[in-house]
Amino acid sequence: MDSVLIVGNWKMNTSLKEGRELAREIDRTLVGIKMRVVLCPPFTHLQAIRAQISYALLGAQDTFWQVEGEYTGEISPAVLKEMGCQYVILGHSERRKHLLESDGMVNKKVKASLNQNLRPILCIGESEEERDRGQTFKVIQEQLDLDLKDIDNINYLIIAYEPIWAIGSGDIPDPSDTNNTARFIRKVIKKKYGGETADNTTILYGGSVTSSNVEGFVSQKNIGGVLVGGASIKAEEFIKIIKASSQS
Ligand code: PGA
């Protein structure tokens, strides 16, 4: 299993200047810390952020599924790789909701990213309504079936379990429930890809992570790190999250 992974999803936040300062401040504190910290700024900031970091790693918030061609406004996974990205967030619930991104599209993006040796951080998770109807495992099973359809090798894949109701709401699940869900995700992966792949797949928790609740999540057996939104654009708070995770 890899070391703890902390991913900061900046979403559509920070000016270029703010982004540079944020990255520089975070990167400085990573000296001597043995964990992987991935910064996912807006596309427009990638090159500038890359120049600020020596210890943090770079990720994108999305990619298109074709490498080049007539796709106005889209971003190639090959170019993301060229820009220094090692990771790419895919299927975030905000894209599924606001841009109507379907599992079929996410599936193509996972394939295209793996082809470019970009590590996908595949986001899955249930809505509040689905949770209340007791359908969490059913939803997760369906998302994994569709998002990983016809993909034979997921050795570089990371899965982020993000209950939609926990994102940006301050409402978090009990960490032990999250561990159970992560265990279920591992079971699904085991059935599809075998025990070794399942054991080696990093599963993150995401949704209202802060420095005061992060330890509860990263100390769970099946949780290998966190995907942080709002708290990742506040330097001091994000650094506290990193430090709290490195001690657990
Ligand atoms: P949040 O976002 O930490 O602001 O809840 C998490 C995410 O959307 O990945």
XYZ file of C-alpha atoms and ligand atoms in Angstrom:
257
model
C 0.000 0.000 0.000
C 1.221 3.515 -0.854
C 1.827 6.196 1.812
C -1.031 8.505 2.906
C -2.303 10.582 0.010
C -3.710 14.077 0.525
C -5.313 15.683 -2.520
C -6.329 19.336 -2.639
C -9.107 20.065 -5.126
C -9.070 23.825 -5.549
C -12.125 23.708 -7.831
C -12.743 27.053 -9.645
C -11.035 29.060 -6.916
C -7.967 31.307 -6.582
C -6.605 33.930 -8.926
C -3.290 33.075 -10.531
C -1.493 35.196 -7.961
C -3.342 33.604 -5.030
C -2.700 30.152 -6.461
C 1.034 30.759 -6.721
C 1.229 31.968 -3.123
C -0.885 29.080 -1.845
C 1.242 26.484 -3.640
C 4.481 28.042 -2.443
C 3.306 28.123 1.152
C 2.127 24.518 1.118
C 5.223 23.239 -0.650
C 7.553 24.834 1.915
C 6.015 22.830 4.721
C 6.465 19.499 2.969
C 10.217 19.318 3.527
C 10.914 16.084 5.398
C 7.260 14.961 5.404
C 6.943 11.503 3.919
C 3.555 11.662 2.320
C 2.099 12.413 -1.058
C 0.382 15.777 -1.349
C -1.271 16.520 -4.685
C -2.409 20.012 -5.664
C -5.169 20.213 -8.260
C -5.469 23.870 -9.323
C -7.578 25.138 -12.228
C -6.135 24.196 -15.648
C -5.132 27.806 -16.246
C -2.770 27.704 -13.250
C -0.994 24.395 -13.893
C 2.164 25.740 -15.442
C 2.584 28.494 -12.861
C 1.950 26.133 -9.948
C 4.400 23.599 -11.322
C 7.102 26.238 -11.118
C 6.344 26.788 -7.400
C 6.532 23.207 -6.162
C 9.388 20.823 -5.395
C 7.711 18.407 -2.973
C 4.020 18.599 -3.793
C 2.723 16.764 -6.836
C 0.486 18.158 -9.543
C -2.974 17.011 -10.569
C -5.753 18.243 -12.857
C -9.464 18.464 -12.048
C -10.630 16.785 -15.255
C -9.514 15.760 -18.731
C -11.084 15.019 -22.077
C -11.047 11.443 -23.422
C -9.374 12.180 -26.758
C -5.719 13.099 -27.085
C -6.241 15.707 -29.829
C -8.741 16.883 -32.433
C -11.762 19.071 -32.984
C -13.056 19.323 -29.427
C -13.384 23.040 -28.705
C -12.558 23.959 -25.152
C -11.455 20.514 -24.042
C -8.122 19.535 -22.483
C -5.975 16.629 -23.659
C -4.689 14.067 -21.144
C -1.412 13.953 -23.095
C -0.926 17.689 -22.594
C -1.753 17.382 -18.887
C 1.040 14.833 -18.667
C 3.328 17.206 -20.549
C 2.425 19.972 -18.067
C 3.717 17.791 -15.228
C 0.441 16.345 -13.953
C 0.656 12.900 -12.417
C -2.931 12.724 -11.198
C -6.345 13.666 -12.554
C -9.661 13.902 -10.694
C -12.432 12.243 -12.705
C -16.185 12.002 -12.289
C -16.448 14.572 -9.514
C -20.073 14.908 -8.427
C -20.052 18.623 -9.301
C -19.247 17.741 -12.928
C -21.814 14.961 -12.915
C -24.392 17.473 -11.645
C -23.589 20.753 -13.417
C -22.189 19.408 -16.695
C -24.279 16.240 -16.852
C -21.180 14.106 -17.036
C -22.374 10.503 -17.389
C -20.729 7.280 -16.250
C -20.083 6.532 -19.933
C -18.076 9.741 -20.248
C -16.237 9.068 -17.009
C -15.398 5.590 -18.280
C -13.800 7.035 -21.437
C -11.859 9.542 -19.350
C -10.530 6.829 -17.028
C -9.331 4.841 -20.053
C -7.716 7.883 -21.704
C -5.949 8.870 -18.472
C -4.588 5.390 -17.818
C -3.326 5.313 -21.423
C -1.289 8.437 -20.690
C -0.006 7.090 -17.354
C -1.993 9.707 -15.479
C -3.365 8.346 -12.205
C -7.147 8.832 -12.173
C -8.774 9.772 -8.886
C -12.206 8.378 -9.622
C -14.939 10.023 -7.533
C -17.982 7.999 -6.567
C -20.620 8.342 -3.873
C -24.307 8.423 -3.079
C -26.733 11.341 -2.751
C -28.590 12.091 0.470
C -31.753 10.552 -0.919
C -29.950 7.372 -1.926
C -28.343 7.181 1.512
C -31.728 7.557 3.198
C -33.162 4.794 1.028
C -30.269 2.549 2.075
C -28.909 2.388 -1.475
C -25.292 3.428 -0.859
C -23.716 0.078 -1.787
C -26.034 -0.343 -4.772
C -25.073 3.090 -6.146
C -21.377 2.438 -5.610
C -21.573 -0.955 -7.284
C -23.314 0.589 -10.305
C -20.838 3.463 -10.591
C -17.860 1.101 -10.418
C -19.441 -1.266 -12.973
C -20.010 1.579 -15.447
C -16.963 3.757 -14.776
C -14.558 0.801 -15.017
C -16.342 -0.979 -17.885
C -13.933 -2.807 -20.227
C -10.868 -1.682 -18.307
C -8.568 -4.655 -17.704
C -5.886 -3.083 -15.603
C -6.477 -0.494 -12.872
C -3.077 -0.630 -11.227
C -2.745 3.150 -11.074
C -6.332 3.954 -10.174
C -7.304 5.767 -6.985
C -10.901 5.774 -5.819
C -12.330 8.698 -3.863
C -15.459 7.862 -1.898
C -17.316 11.160 -1.655
C -20.863 11.020 -0.312
C -22.494 13.899 -2.229
C -24.319 15.123 0.875
C -20.995 15.560 2.695
C -19.392 17.782 0.048
C -19.159 21.396 1.158
C -21.874 20.874 3.777
C -19.897 20.409 6.988
C -21.962 17.264 7.501
C -19.621 14.268 7.698
C -20.287 10.553 7.961
C -19.070 8.533 10.898
C -15.501 7.532 9.955
C -16.246 3.891 10.787
C -19.185 3.918 8.328
C -16.808 5.336 5.751
C -14.423 2.497 6.474
C -17.242 -0.002 5.872
C -18.055 1.635 2.547
C -14.371 1.618 1.582
C -14.246 -2.077 2.511
C -17.218 -2.659 0.216
C -15.434 -0.779 -2.609
C -12.400 -3.036 -2.079
C -14.655 -6.092 -2.250
C -16.055 -4.917 -5.602
C -12.518 -4.319 -6.907
C -11.445 -7.755 -5.668
C -14.256 -9.415 -7.588
C -13.328 -7.550 -10.750
C -9.526 -7.489 -10.567
C -8.416 -9.955 -7.872
C -7.108 -9.675 -4.329
C -3.714 -8.156 -5.066
C -5.146 -5.246 -7.054
C -7.842 -4.726 -4.402
C -5.249 -4.614 -1.614
C -3.119 -2.148 -3.557
C -5.908 0.227 -4.545
C -5.831 3.480 -2.588
C -9.278 4.573 -1.421
C -9.703 8.176 -0.297
C -12.477 9.780 1.686
C -13.766 13.186 0.537
C -16.411 15.592 1.865
C -15.980 18.442 4.397
C -12.548 17.264 5.543
C -10.918 19.662 8.024
C -7.919 19.548 10.342
C -10.206 18.563 13.209
C -11.804 15.540 11.533
C -9.062 14.249 9.213
C -7.427 11.905 11.719
C -10.687 10.025 12.180
C -10.681 9.191 8.472
C -7.016 8.462 7.754
C -6.767 6.182 10.785
C -9.353 3.823 9.266
C -7.905 0.604 7.872
C -9.440 0.937 4.424
C -8.904 4.675 3.950
C -5.579 5.677 2.413
C -6.014 9.450 2.454
C -8.391 12.308 1.772
C -9.670 14.487 -1.055
C -10.058 18.004 0.300
C -12.062 20.798 -1.314
C -12.835 23.968 0.652
C -10.076 23.488 3.222
C -7.426 22.989 0.523
C -7.429 26.648 -0.514
C -6.718 27.908 2.997
C -2.971 27.446 3.393
C -2.905 27.255 7.173
C -5.802 24.807 7.405
C -4.509 22.578 4.606
C -1.073 22.445 6.232
C -2.750 21.427 9.513
C -4.561 18.653 7.635
C -1.258 17.416 6.210
C 0.428 17.480 9.609
C -2.478 15.755 11.362
C -2.461 13.007 8.702
C 1.275 12.475 8.896
C 0.969 11.683 12.589
C -1.768 9.104 12.301
P -15.211 19.809 0.381
O -15.084 19.237 -1.110
O -13.942 19.369 1.117
O -15.292 21.296 0.223
O -16.414 19.208 0.981
C -14.596 17.954 -1.352
C -14.650 17.660 -2.815
O -15.557 18.172 -3.501
O -13.808 16.939 -3.343
